[in-house]
Amino acid sequence: MHNILSSINFVSIAIGAAYLYLVNILMYFGLIGEQWSNAMDRDKGVKNWAHKTHPKDQRGWDQFLEFALYAVQTFFVMGMMNLAQVECYNHAFQLGLFSYIAYIIPEIYRAHVWEDRPCNLLAIKALRGFLGTAGLTVVLHHFGTDIY
């Protein structure tokens, strides 16, 4: 009987999770962190809302869980890429783009129309969503998507 654990590409899962984590850090704390923070302050109606709603002693655990969720997300994206039989970077990008259009764009629209989220916050979410879908599939294609 084939051992399923020995056929999973854990390196790609770790790389995908690290990629998503890095995108998260660069988006929310690095490159455009100040714009995101200002947009969230306006959206929440209070300055420094994160410090008021979340104790500092839980942040390490939350970051670990965030990384674990990125690993799970990566595993399922790898499965989707296998089911779609992605064979080149172009196909990987297209699959990620289709996911972006199917899931991220409608969520951004709904957040704008029904939740009245600030446009600059939605733009940041759109960029992060693009990197987390089309960007992730390209990265995973490079490192391999074997999960069976």
mmCIF file of N, CA and C in Angstrom:
data_model
loop_
_atom_site.group_PDB
_atom_site.id
_atom_site.type_symbol
_atom_site.label_atom_id
_atom_site.label_comp_id
_atom_site.label_asym_id
_atom_site.label_seq_id
_atom_site.Cartn_x
_atom_site.Cartn_y
_atom_site.Cartn_z
ATOM 1 N N MET A 1 0.842 -1.192 0.000
ATOM 2 C CA MET A 1 0.000 0.000 0.000
ATOM 3 C C MET A 1 0.887 1.254 0.000
ATOM 4 N N HIS A 2 0.486 2.215 -0.777
ATOM 5 C CA HIS A 2 1.249 3.450 -0.950
ATOM 6 C C HIS A 2 1.077 4.350 0.276
ATOM 7 N N ASN A 3 2.171 4.810 0.823
ATOM 8 C CA ASN A 3 2.122 5.704 1.966
ATOM 9 C C ASN A 3 1.927 7.133 1.470
ATOM 10 N N ILE A 4 0.763 7.689 1.763
ATOM 11 C CA ILE A 4 0.418 9.021 1.238
ATOM 12 C C ILE A 4 1.337 10.116 1.796
ATOM 13 N N LEU A 5 1.765 9.979 3.040
ATOM 14 C CA LEU A 5 2.619 11.019 3.633
ATOM 15 C C LEU A 5 3.970 11.123 2.936
ATOM 16 N N SER A 6 4.473 10.004 2.430
ATOM 17 C CA SER A 6 5.774 10.056 1.772
ATOM 18 C C SER A 6 5.700 10.707 0.393
ATOM 19 N N SER A 7 4.503 10.867 -0.148
ATOM 20 C CA SER A 7 4.377 11.462 -1.484
ATOM 21 C C SER A 7 3.984 12.935 -1.456
ATOM 22 N N ILE A 8 3.739 13.476 -0.289
ATOM 23 C CA ILE A 8 3.378 14.890 -0.183
ATOM 24 C C ILE A 8 4.642 15.742 -0.225
ATOM 25 N N ASN A 9 4.616 16.767 -1.032
ATOM 26 C CA ASN A 9 5.747 17.680 -1.155
ATOM 27 C C ASN A 9 5.653 18.731 -0.040
ATOM 28 N N PHE A 10 6.173 18.368 1.136
ATOM 29 C CA PHE A 10 6.094 19.259 2.289
ATOM 30 C C PHE A 10 6.951 20.510 2.102
ATOM 31 N N VAL A 11 8.001 20.404 1.313
ATOM 32 C CA VAL A 11 8.836 21.579 1.048
ATOM 33 C C VAL A 11 8.018 22.639 0.318
ATOM 34 N N SER A 12 7.243 22.223 -0.693
ATOM 35 C CA SER A 12 6.399 23.179 -1.420
ATOM 36 C C SER A 12 5.330 23.766 -0.513
ATOM 37 N N ILE A 13 4.793 22.954 0.379
ATOM 38 C CA ILE A 13 3.791 23.466 1.322
ATOM 39 C C ILE A 13 4.419 24.531 2.213
ATOM 40 N N ALA A 14 5.608 24.260 2.714
ATOM 41 C CA ALA A 14 6.301 25.239 3.569
ATOM 42 C C ALA A 14 6.649 26.502 2.791
ATOM 43 N N ILE A 15 7.103 26.334 1.556
ATOM 44 C CA ILE A 15 7.450 27.496 0.730
ATOM 45 C C ILE A 15 6.202 28.312 0.410
ATOM 46 N N GLY A 16 5.108 27.642 0.056
ATOM 47 C CA GLY A 16 3.853 28.347 -0.224
ATOM 48 C C GLY A 16 3.344 29.096 0.991
ATOM 49 N N ALA A 17 3.389 28.446 2.156
ATOM 50 C CA ALA A 17 2.949 29.098 3.389
ATOM 51 C C ALA A 17 3.843 30.292 3.720
ATOM 52 N N ALA A 18 5.143 30.122 3.536
ATOM 53 C CA ALA A 18 6.075 31.232 3.790
ATOM 54 C C ALA A 18 5.830 32.378 2.816
ATOM 55 N N TYR A 19 5.553 32.043 1.557
ATOM 56 C CA TYR A 19 5.248 33.074 0.556
ATOM 57 C C TYR A 19 4.008 33.866 0.979
ATOM 58 N N LEU A 20 2.931 33.171 1.351
ATOM 59 C CA LEU A 20 1.710 33.865 1.763
ATOM 60 C C LEU A 20 1.932 34.693 3.022
ATOM 61 N N TYR A 21 2.711 34.167 3.947
ATOM 62 C CA TYR A 21 3.024 34.895 5.171
ATOM 63 C C TYR A 21 3.821 36.157 4.860
ATOM 64 N N LEU A 22 4.794 36.024 3.954
ATOM 65 C CA LEU A 22 5.602 37.181 3.552
ATOM 66 C C LEU A 22 4.742 38.231 2.853
ATOM 67 N N VAL A 23 3.847 37.804 1.972
ATOM 68 C CA VAL A 23 2.928 38.741 1.317
ATOM 69 C C VAL A 23 2.115 39.480 2.375
ATOM 70 N N ASN A 24 1.635 38.744 3.360
ATOM 71 C CA ASN A 24 0.855 39.340 4.439
ATOM 72 C C ASN A 24 1.666 40.393 5.193
ATOM 73 N N ILE A 25 2.872 40.056 5.544
ATOM 74 C CA ILE A 25 3.733 40.989 6.286
ATOM 75 C C ILE A 25 4.042 42.227 5.444
ATOM 76 N N LEU A 26 4.417 42.012 4.175
ATOM 77 C CA LEU A 26 4.748 43.153 3.314
ATOM 78 C C LEU A 26 3.542 44.056 3.068
ATOM 79 N N MET A 27 2.371 43.457 2.946
ATOM 80 C CA MET A 27 1.173 44.248 2.669
ATOM 81 C C MET A 27 0.717 45.027 3.904
ATOM 82 N N TYR A 28 0.699 44.368 5.034
ATOM 83 C CA TYR A 28 0.084 44.971 6.217
ATOM 84 C C TYR A 28 1.062 45.666 7.155
ATOM 85 N N PHE A 29 2.344 45.354 7.024
ATOM 86 C CA PHE A 29 3.308 45.965 7.933
ATOM 87 C C PHE A 29 4.480 46.602 7.210
ATOM 88 N N GLY A 30 4.691 46.247 5.962
ATOM 89 C CA GLY A 30 5.871 46.720 5.255
ATOM 90 C C GLY A 30 5.589 47.785 4.237
ATOM 91 N N LEU A 31 5.521 47.361 2.988
ATOM 92 C CA LEU A 31 5.471 48.276 1.858
ATOM 93 C C LEU A 31 4.344 49.300 1.945
ATOM 94 N N ILE A 32 3.151 48.844 2.220
ATOM 95 C CA ILE A 32 2.012 49.768 2.270
ATOM 96 C C ILE A 32 1.273 49.663 3.594
ATOM 97 N N GLY A 33 2.014 49.279 4.631
ATOM 98 C CA GLY A 33 1.420 49.084 5.949
ATOM 99 C C GLY A 33 0.756 50.327 6.516
ATOM 100 N N GLU A 34 1.368 51.482 6.284
ATOM 101 C CA GLU A 34 0.792 52.720 6.827
ATOM 102 C C GLU A 34 -0.539 53.051 6.149
ATOM 103 N N GLN A 35 -0.604 52.847 4.830
ATOM 104 C CA GLN A 35 -1.862 53.095 4.120
ATOM 105 C C GLN A 35 -2.951 52.129 4.610
ATOM 106 N N TRP A 36 -2.562 50.859 4.808
ATOM 107 C CA TRP A 36 -3.523 49.866 5.302
ATOM 108 C C TRP A 36 -3.989 50.230 6.706
ATOM 109 N N SER A 37 -3.060 50.607 7.561
ATOM 110 C CA SER A 37 -3.399 50.971 8.932
ATOM 111 C C SER A 37 -4.334 52.182 8.973
ATOM 112 N N ASN A 38 -4.051 53.196 8.150
ATOM 113 C CA ASN A 38 -4.913 54.373 8.090
ATOM 114 C C ASN A 38 -6.309 54.018 7.577
ATOM 115 N N ALA A 39 -6.367 53.160 6.562
ATOM 116 C CA ALA A 39 -7.665 52.741 6.020
ATOM 117 C C ALA A 39 -8.451 51.947 7.057
ATOM 118 N N MET A 40 -7.779 51.092 7.816
ATOM 119 C CA MET A 40 -8.467 50.316 8.852
ATOM 120 C C MET A 40 -8.925 51.213 9.996
ATOM 121 N N ASP A 41 -8.116 52.210 10.344
ATOM 122 C CA ASP A 41 -8.532 53.165 11.378
ATOM 123 C C ASP A 41 -9.816 53.872 10.956
ATOM 124 N N ARG A 42 -9.882 54.305 9.683
ATOM 125 C CA ARG A 42 -11.094 54.956 9.179
ATOM 126 C C ARG A 42 -12.268 53.980 9.151
ATOM 127 N N ASP A 43 -11.991 52.749 8.745
ATOM 128 C CA ASP A 43 -13.051 51.752 8.653
ATOM 129 C C ASP A 43 -13.604 51.398 10.031
ATOM 130 N N LYS A 44 -12.733 51.255 11.015
ATOM 131 C CA LYS A 44 -13.162 50.889 12.374
ATOM 132 C C LYS A 44 -13.644 52.087 13.174
ATOM 133 N N GLY A 45 -13.266 53.285 12.719
ATOM 134 C CA GLY A 45 -13.701 54.495 13.413
ATOM 135 C C GLY A 45 -12.898 54.808 14.667
ATOM 136 N N VAL A 46 -11.762 54.164 14.835
ATOM 137 C CA VAL A 46 -10.933 54.396 16.012
ATOM 138 C C VAL A 46 -9.466 54.154 15.639
ATOM 139 N N LYS A 47 -8.584 54.976 16.202
ATOM 140 C CA LYS A 47 -7.140 54.808 15.965
ATOM 141 C C LYS A 47 -6.630 53.610 16.770
ATOM 142 N N ASN A 48 -5.615 52.958 16.218
ATOM 143 C CA ASN A 48 -4.956 51.828 16.885
ATOM 144 C C ASN A 48 -5.953 50.754 17.336
ATOM 145 N N TRP A 49 -6.912 50.454 16.499
ATOM 146 C CA TRP A 49 -7.962 49.484 16.826
ATOM 147 C C TRP A 49 -7.395 48.099 17.137
ATOM 148 N N ALA A 50 -6.316 47.695 16.486
ATOM 149 C CA ALA A 50 -5.771 46.351 16.699
ATOM 150 C C ALA A 50 -5.255 46.187 18.121
ATOM 151 N N HIS A 51 -4.639 47.223 18.666
ATOM 152 C CA HIS A 51 -4.101 47.140 20.018
ATOM 153 C C HIS A 51 -5.214 47.111 21.053
ATOM 154 N N LYS A 52 -6.359 47.652 20.710
ATOM 155 C CA LYS A 52 -7.468 47.687 21.657
ATOM 156 C C LYS A 52 -8.305 46.413 21.614
ATOM 157 N N THR A 53 -8.255 45.706 20.503
ATOM 158 C CA THR A 53 -9.112 44.531 20.356
ATOM 159 C C THR A 53 -8.376 43.213 20.545
ATOM 160 N N HIS A 54 -7.060 43.257 20.619
ATOM 161 C CA HIS A 54 -6.308 42.010 20.670
ATOM 162 C C HIS A 54 -5.132 42.124 21.633
ATOM 163 N N PRO A 55 -5.103 41.334 22.700
ATOM 164 C CA PRO A 55 -3.993 41.414 23.661
ATOM 165 C C PRO A 55 -2.661 41.000 23.039
ATOM 166 N N LYS A 56 -1.583 41.646 23.478
ATOM 167 C CA LYS A 56 -0.257 41.367 22.938
ATOM 168 C C LYS A 56 0.202 39.942 23.233
ATOM 169 N N ASP A 57 -0.214 39.365 24.349
ATOM 170 C CA ASP A 57 0.268 38.030 24.711
ATOM 171 C C ASP A 57 -0.282 36.937 23.797
ATOM 172 N N GLN A 58 -1.267 37.223 22.980
ATOM 173 C CA GLN A 58 -1.817 36.232 22.064
ATOM 174 C C GLN A 58 -1.249 36.358 20.653
ATOM 175 N N ARG A 59 -0.500 37.373 20.369
ATOM 176 C CA ARG A 59 -0.052 37.627 19.002
ATOM 177 C C ARG A 59 0.888 36.544 18.467
ATOM 178 N N GLY A 60 1.759 35.994 19.279
ATOM 179 C CA GLY A 60 2.642 34.924 18.824
ATOM 180 C C GLY A 60 1.862 33.691 18.415
ATOM 181 N N TRP A 61 0.899 33.313 19.231
ATOM 182 C CA TRP A 61 0.045 32.172 18.923
ATOM 183 C C TRP A 61 -0.769 32.440 17.661
ATOM 184 N N ASP A 62 -1.273 33.646 17.533
ATOM 185 C CA ASP A 62 -2.046 34.006 16.338
ATOM 186 C C ASP A 62 -1.196 33.926 15.077
ATOM 187 N N GLN A 63 0.056 34.341 15.162
ATOM 188 C CA GLN A 63 0.942 34.274 14.003
ATOM 189 C C GLN A 63 1.239 32.825 13.627
ATOM 190 N N PHE A 64 1.398 31.962 14.628
ATOM 191 C CA PHE A 64 1.598 30.536 14.354
ATOM 192 C C PHE A 64 0.368 29.955 13.654
ATOM 193 N N LEU A 65 -0.815 30.279 14.151
ATOM 194 C CA LEU A 65 -2.046 29.782 13.526
ATOM 195 C C LEU A 65 -2.210 30.331 12.112
ATOM 196 N N GLU A 66 -1.828 31.579 11.913
ATOM 197 C CA GLU A 66 -1.890 32.181 10.576
ATOM 198 C C GLU A 66 -1.011 31.397 9.602
ATOM 199 N N PHE A 67 0.204 31.082 10.029
ATOM 200 C CA PHE A 67 1.112 30.309 9.183
ATOM 201 C C PHE A 67 0.551 28.915 8.910
ATOM 202 N N ALA A 68 -0.024 28.290 9.935
ATOM 203 C CA ALA A 68 -0.620 26.960 9.771
ATOM 204 C C ALA A 68 -1.774 27.009 8.767
ATOM 205 N N LEU A 69 -2.588 28.039 8.836
ATOM 206 C CA LEU A 69 -3.685 28.186 7.877
ATOM 207 C C LEU A 69 -3.153 28.407 6.467
ATOM 208 N N TYR A 70 -2.064 29.133 6.333
ATOM 209 C CA TYR A 70 -1.443 29.305 5.020
ATOM 210 C C TYR A 70 -0.945 27.964 4.479
ATOM 211 N N ALA A 71 -0.435 27.108 5.361
ATOM 212 C CA ALA A 71 0.015 25.780 4.933
ATOM 213 C C ALA A 71 -1.170 24.948 4.449
ATOM 214 N N VAL A 72 -2.281 25.001 5.161
ATOM 215 C CA VAL A 72 -3.488 24.278 4.736
ATOM 216 C C VAL A 72 -3.981 24.837 3.398
ATOM 217 N N GLN A 73 -4.011 26.149 3.278
ATOM 218 C CA GLN A 73 -4.426 26.788 2.031
ATOM 219 C C GLN A 73 -3.522 26.329 0.886
ATOM 220 N N THR A 74 -2.226 26.314 1.126
ATOM 221 C CA THR A 74 -1.275 25.891 0.100
ATOM 222 C C THR A 74 -1.520 24.446 -0.313
ATOM 223 N N PHE A 75 -1.765 23.570 0.651
ATOM 224 C CA PHE A 75 -2.026 22.164 0.351
ATOM 225 C C PHE A 75 -3.224 22.021 -0.589
ATOM 226 N N PHE A 76 -4.299 22.732 -0.305
ATOM 227 C CA PHE A 76 -5.491 22.613 -1.137
ATOM 228 C C PHE A 76 -5.322 23.279 -2.503
ATOM 229 N N VAL A 77 -4.552 24.347 -2.566
ATOM 230 C CA VAL A 77 -4.250 24.944 -3.870
ATOM 231 C C VAL A 77 -3.413 23.966 -4.690
ATOM 232 N N MET A 78 -2.483 23.282 -4.053
ATOM 233 C CA MET A 78 -1.700 22.271 -4.754
ATOM 234 C C MET A 78 -2.614 21.161 -5.286
ATOM 235 N N GLY A 79 -3.595 20.758 -4.482
ATOM 236 C CA GLY A 79 -4.549 19.760 -4.942
ATOM 237 C C GLY A 79 -5.347 20.244 -6.134
ATOM 238 N N MET A 80 -5.773 21.487 -6.084
ATOM 239 C CA MET A 80 -6.506 22.083 -7.200
ATOM 240 C C MET A 80 -5.635 22.125 -8.461
ATOM 241 N N MET A 81 -4.372 22.449 -8.287
ATOM 242 C CA MET A 81 -3.459 22.487 -9.432
ATOM 243 C C MET A 81 -3.263 21.085 -10.016
ATOM 244 N N ASN A 82 -3.220 20.072 -9.149
ATOM 245 C CA ASN A 82 -3.118 18.695 -9.628
ATOM 246 C C ASN A 82 -4.369 18.292 -10.386
ATOM 247 N N LEU A 83 -5.528 18.620 -9.850
ATOM 248 C CA LEU A 83 -6.777 18.278 -10.527
ATOM 249 C C LEU A 83 -6.882 18.951 -11.888
ATOM 250 N N ALA A 84 -6.382 20.175 -11.979
ATOM 251 C CA ALA A 84 -6.410 20.911 -13.251
ATOM 252 C C ALA A 84 -5.261 20.506 -14.174
ATOM 253 N N GLN A 85 -4.386 19.647 -13.704
ATOM 254 C CA GLN A 85 -3.231 19.168 -14.466
ATOM 255 C C GLN A 85 -2.392 20.323 -15.031
ATOM 256 N N VAL A 86 -2.053 21.247 -14.141
ATOM 257 C CA VAL A 86 -1.226 22.397 -14.509
ATOM 258 C C VAL A 86 0.150 21.900 -14.926
ATOM 259 N N GLU A 87 0.576 22.290 -16.124
ATOM 260 C CA GLU A 87 1.839 21.795 -16.664
ATOM 261 C C GLU A 87 2.857 22.885 -16.973
ATOM 262 N N CYS A 88 2.461 24.152 -16.878
ATOM 263 C CA CYS A 88 3.404 25.225 -17.180
ATOM 264 C C CYS A 88 3.045 26.460 -16.356
ATOM 265 N N TYR A 89 3.952 27.431 -16.356
ATOM 266 C CA TYR A 89 3.727 28.663 -15.596
ATOM 267 C C TYR A 89 2.479 29.398 -16.079
ATOM 268 N N ASN A 90 2.253 29.385 -17.380
ATOM 269 C CA ASN A 90 1.087 30.058 -17.942
ATOM 270 C C ASN A 90 -0.206 29.457 -17.375
ATOM 271 N N HIS A 91 -0.276 28.135 -17.332
ATOM 272 C CA HIS A 91 -1.467 27.479 -16.778
ATOM 273 C C HIS A 91 -1.608 27.765 -15.284
ATOM 274 N N ALA A 92 -0.485 27.764 -14.587
ATOM 275 C CA ALA A 92 -0.518 28.060 -13.151
ATOM 276 C C ALA A 92 -1.060 29.469 -12.914
ATOM 277 N N PHE A 93 -0.548 30.423 -13.675
ATOM 278 C CA PHE A 93 -1.023 31.805 -13.538
ATOM 279 C C PHE A 93 -2.507 31.920 -13.878
ATOM 280 N N GLN A 94 -2.931 31.259 -14.955
ATOM 281 C CA GLN A 94 -4.341 31.312 -15.356
ATOM 282 C C GLN A 94 -5.245 30.724 -14.277
ATOM 283 N N LEU A 95 -4.856 29.600 -13.695
ATOM 284 C CA LEU A 95 -5.669 29.000 -12.641
ATOM 285 C C LEU A 95 -5.775 29.940 -11.445
ATOM 286 N N GLY A 96 -4.662 30.554 -11.060
ATOM 287 C CA GLY A 96 -4.689 31.517 -9.966
ATOM 288 C C GLY A 96 -5.522 32.733 -10.306
ATOM 289 N N LEU A 97 -5.431 33.193 -11.543
ATOM 290 C CA LEU A 97 -6.223 34.345 -11.983
ATOM 291 C C LEU A 97 -7.716 34.011 -11.970
ATOM 292 N N PHE A 98 -8.071 32.820 -12.405
ATOM 293 C CA PHE A 98 -9.479 32.402 -12.371
ATOM 294 C C PHE A 98 -9.997 32.383 -10.931
ATOM 295 N N SER A 99 -9.178 31.888 -10.006
ATOM 296 C CA SER A 99 -9.567 31.878 -8.591
ATOM 297 C C SER A 99 -9.735 33.305 -8.076
ATOM 298 N N TYR A 100 -8.836 34.174 -8.480
ATOM 299 C CA TYR A 100 -8.904 35.581 -8.084
ATOM 300 C C TYR A 100 -10.210 36.219 -8.568
ATOM 301 N N ILE A 101 -10.503 36.013 -9.842
ATOM 302 C CA ILE A 101 -11.715 36.604 -10.423
ATOM 303 C C ILE A 101 -12.964 35.986 -9.801
ATOM 304 N N ALA A 102 -12.933 34.691 -9.558
ATOM 305 C CA ALA A 102 -14.115 33.994 -9.031
ATOM 306 C C ALA A 102 -14.396 34.306 -7.562
ATOM 307 N N TYR A 103 -13.350 34.526 -6.760
ATOM 308 C CA TYR A 103 -13.565 34.670 -5.315
ATOM 309 C C TYR A 103 -13.183 36.026 -4.746
ATOM 310 N N ILE A 104 -12.071 36.578 -5.151
ATOM 311 C CA ILE A 104 -11.594 37.824 -4.544
ATOM 312 C C ILE A 104 -12.366 39.033 -5.071
ATOM 313 N N ILE A 105 -12.510 39.136 -6.373
ATOM 314 C CA ILE A 105 -13.204 40.285 -6.959
ATOM 315 C C ILE A 105 -14.640 40.402 -6.431
ATOM 316 N N PRO A 106 -15.441 39.331 -6.395
ATOM 317 C CA PRO A 106 -16.794 39.477 -5.830
ATOM 318 C C PRO A 106 -16.796 39.897 -4.353
ATOM 319 N N GLU A 107 -15.829 39.404 -3.583
ATOM 320 C CA GLU A 107 -15.756 39.801 -2.172
ATOM 321 C C GLU A 107 -15.416 41.280 -2.024
ATOM 322 N N ILE A 108 -14.537 41.769 -2.878
ATOM 323 C CA ILE A 108 -14.190 43.195 -2.843
ATOM 324 C C ILE A 108 -15.398 44.037 -3.231
ATOM 325 N N TYR A 109 -16.106 43.610 -4.255
ATOM 326 C CA TYR A 109 -17.326 44.318 -4.668
ATOM 327 C C TYR A 109 -18.323 44.365 -3.516
ATOM 328 N N ARG A 110 -18.571 43.227 -2.898
ATOM 329 C CA ARG A 110 -19.537 43.171 -1.782
ATOM 330 C C ARG A 110 -19.097 44.042 -0.615
ATOM 331 N N ALA A 111 -17.795 44.025 -0.319
ATOM 332 C CA ALA A 111 -17.285 44.854 0.774
ATOM 333 C C ALA A 111 -17.494 46.331 0.477
ATOM 334 N N HIS A 112 -17.388 46.709 -0.781
ATOM 335 C CA HIS A 112 -17.599 48.104 -1.163
ATOM 336 C C HIS A 112 -19.079 48.472 -1.127
ATOM 337 N N VAL A 113 -19.901 47.646 -1.750
ATOM 338 C CA VAL A 113 -21.324 47.974 -1.882
ATOM 339 C C VAL A 113 -22.088 47.795 -0.577
ATOM 340 N N TRP A 114 -21.909 46.665 0.083
ATOM 341 C CA TRP A 114 -22.745 46.348 1.241
ATOM 342 C C TRP A 114 -22.132 46.766 2.566
ATOM 343 N N GLU A 115 -20.806 46.822 2.639
ATOM 344 C CA GLU A 115 -20.149 47.151 3.907
ATOM 345 C C GLU A 115 -19.525 48.534 3.903
ATOM 346 N N ASP A 116 -19.557 49.218 2.756
ATOM 347 C CA ASP A 116 -19.034 50.576 2.621
ATOM 348 C C ASP A 116 -17.584 50.701 3.097
ATOM 349 N N ARG A 117 -16.759 49.722 2.724
ATOM 350 C CA ARG A 117 -15.345 49.757 3.079
ATOM 351 C C ARG A 117 -14.635 50.836 2.254
ATOM 352 N N PRO A 118 -13.611 51.472 2.823
ATOM 353 C CA PRO A 118 -12.867 52.502 2.086
ATOM 354 C C PRO A 118 -12.190 51.922 0.840
ATOM 355 N N CYS A 119 -12.160 52.694 -0.219
ATOM 356 C CA CYS A 119 -11.600 52.229 -1.493
ATOM 357 C C CYS A 119 -10.122 51.863 -1.388
ATOM 358 N N ASN A 120 -9.352 52.628 -0.604
ATOM 359 C CA ASN A 120 -7.930 52.281 -0.492
ATOM 360 C C ASN A 120 -7.733 50.963 0.254
ATOM 361 N N LEU A 121 -8.597 50.639 1.191
ATOM 362 C CA LEU A 121 -8.544 49.348 1.861
ATOM 363 C C LEU A 121 -8.874 48.228 0.880
ATOM 364 N N LEU A 122 -9.857 48.450 0.034
ATOM 365 C CA LEU A 122 -10.232 47.456 -0.967
ATOM 366 C C LEU A 122 -9.123 47.257 -1.998
ATOM 367 N N ALA A 123 -8.435 48.327 -2.353
ATOM 368 C CA ALA A 123 -7.319 48.205 -3.302
ATOM 369 C C ALA A 123 -6.200 47.353 -2.705
ATOM 370 N N ILE A 124 -5.919 47.539 -1.433
ATOM 371 C CA ILE A 124 -4.899 46.735 -0.766
ATOM 372 C C ILE A 124 -5.335 45.271 -0.721
ATOM 373 N N LYS A 125 -6.595 45.031 -0.395
ATOM 374 C CA LYS A 125 -7.108 43.661 -0.378
ATOM 375 C C LYS A 125 -7.079 43.045 -1.779
ATOM 376 N N ALA A 126 -7.335 43.844 -2.803
ATOM 377 C CA ALA A 126 -7.292 43.333 -4.173
ATOM 378 C C ALA A 126 -5.874 42.914 -4.538
ATOM 379 N N LEU A 127 -4.886 43.728 -4.201
ATOM 380 C CA LEU A 127 -3.497 43.386 -4.490
ATOM 381 C C LEU A 127 -3.068 42.158 -3.710
ATOM 382 N N ARG A 128 -3.402 42.119 -2.433
ATOM 383 C CA ARG A 128 -3.047 40.958 -1.617
ATOM 384 C C ARG A 128 -3.730 39.701 -2.154
ATOM 385 N N GLY A 129 -4.981 39.823 -2.558
ATOM 386 C CA GLY A 129 -5.699 38.684 -3.121
ATOM 387 C C GLY A 129 -5.064 38.175 -4.404
ATOM 388 N N PHE A 130 -4.619 39.091 -5.245
ATOM 389 C CA PHE A 130 -3.966 38.704 -6.495
ATOM 390 C C PHE A 130 -2.664 37.950 -6.209
ATOM 391 N N LEU A 131 -1.863 38.482 -5.293
ATOM 392 C CA LEU A 131 -0.607 37.820 -4.951
ATOM 393 C C LEU A 131 -0.856 36.465 -4.283
ATOM 394 N N GLY A 132 -1.959 36.369 -3.536
ATOM 395 C CA GLY A 132 -2.282 35.136 -2.839
ATOM 396 C C GLY A 132 -2.939 34.082 -3.711
ATOM 397 N N THR A 133 -3.340 34.432 -4.915
ATOM 398 C CA THR A 133 -3.947 33.452 -5.823
ATOM 399 C C THR A 133 -3.020 33.217 -7.018
ATOM 400 N N ALA A 134 -2.951 34.177 -7.915
ATOM 401 C CA ALA A 134 -2.118 34.014 -9.115
ATOM 402 C C ALA A 134 -0.632 33.919 -8.753
ATOM 403 N N GLY A 135 -0.201 34.690 -7.776
ATOM 404 C CA GLY A 135 1.198 34.611 -7.356
ATOM 405 C C GLY A 135 1.525 33.266 -6.724
ATOM 406 N N LEU A 136 0.644 32.795 -5.865
ATOM 407 C CA LEU A 136 0.883 31.515 -5.187
ATOM 408 C C LEU A 136 0.946 30.359 -6.174
ATOM 409 N N THR A 137 0.040 30.316 -7.138
ATOM 410 C CA THR A 137 0.047 29.193 -8.079
ATOM 411 C C THR A 137 1.334 29.158 -8.906
ATOM 412 N N VAL A 138 1.858 30.322 -9.252
ATOM 413 C CA VAL A 138 3.118 30.367 -10.004
ATOM 414 C C VAL A 138 4.271 29.880 -9.123
ATOM 415 N N VAL A 139 4.320 30.334 -7.878
ATOM 416 C CA VAL A 139 5.368 29.886 -6.953
ATOM 417 C C VAL A 139 5.286 28.374 -6.763
ATOM 418 N N LEU A 140 4.084 27.865 -6.556
ATOM 419 C CA LEU A 140 3.930 26.427 -6.340
ATOM 420 C C LEU A 140 4.311 25.616 -7.575
ATOM 421 N N HIS A 141 3.987 26.133 -8.741
ATOM 422 C CA HIS A 141 4.372 25.420 -9.952
ATOM 423 C C HIS A 141 5.892 25.280 -10.025
ATOM 424 N N HIS A 142 6.581 26.314 -9.626
ATOM 425 C CA HIS A 142 8.041 26.277 -9.660
ATOM 426 C C HIS A 142 8.605 25.193 -8.734
ATOM 427 N N PHE A 143 8.035 25.049 -7.552
ATOM 428 C CA PHE A 143 8.578 24.125 -6.552
ATOM 429 C C PHE A 143 7.926 22.749 -6.564
ATOM 430 N N GLY A 144 6.843 22.589 -7.321
ATOM 431 C CA GLY A 144 6.188 21.287 -7.423
ATOM 432 C C GLY A 144 4.923 21.219 -6.596
ATOM 433 N N THR A 145 3.970 20.444 -7.092
ATOM 434 C CA THR A 145 2.662 20.375 -6.426
ATOM 435 C C THR A 145 2.247 18.937 -6.118
ATOM 436 N N ASP A 146 3.186 18.031 -5.949
ATOM 437 C CA ASP A 146 2.831 16.644 -5.657
ATOM 438 C C ASP A 146 2.217 16.527 -4.260
ATOM 439 N N ILE A 147 1.010 15.961 -4.206
ATOM 440 C CA ILE A 147 0.377 15.709 -2.910
ATOM 441 C C ILE A 147 -0.239 14.319 -2.844
ATOM 442 N N TYR A 148 0.054 13.464 -3.785
ATOM 443 C CA TYR A 148 -0.521 12.109 -3.744
ATOM 444 C C TYR A 148 0.504 11.085 -4.143
#
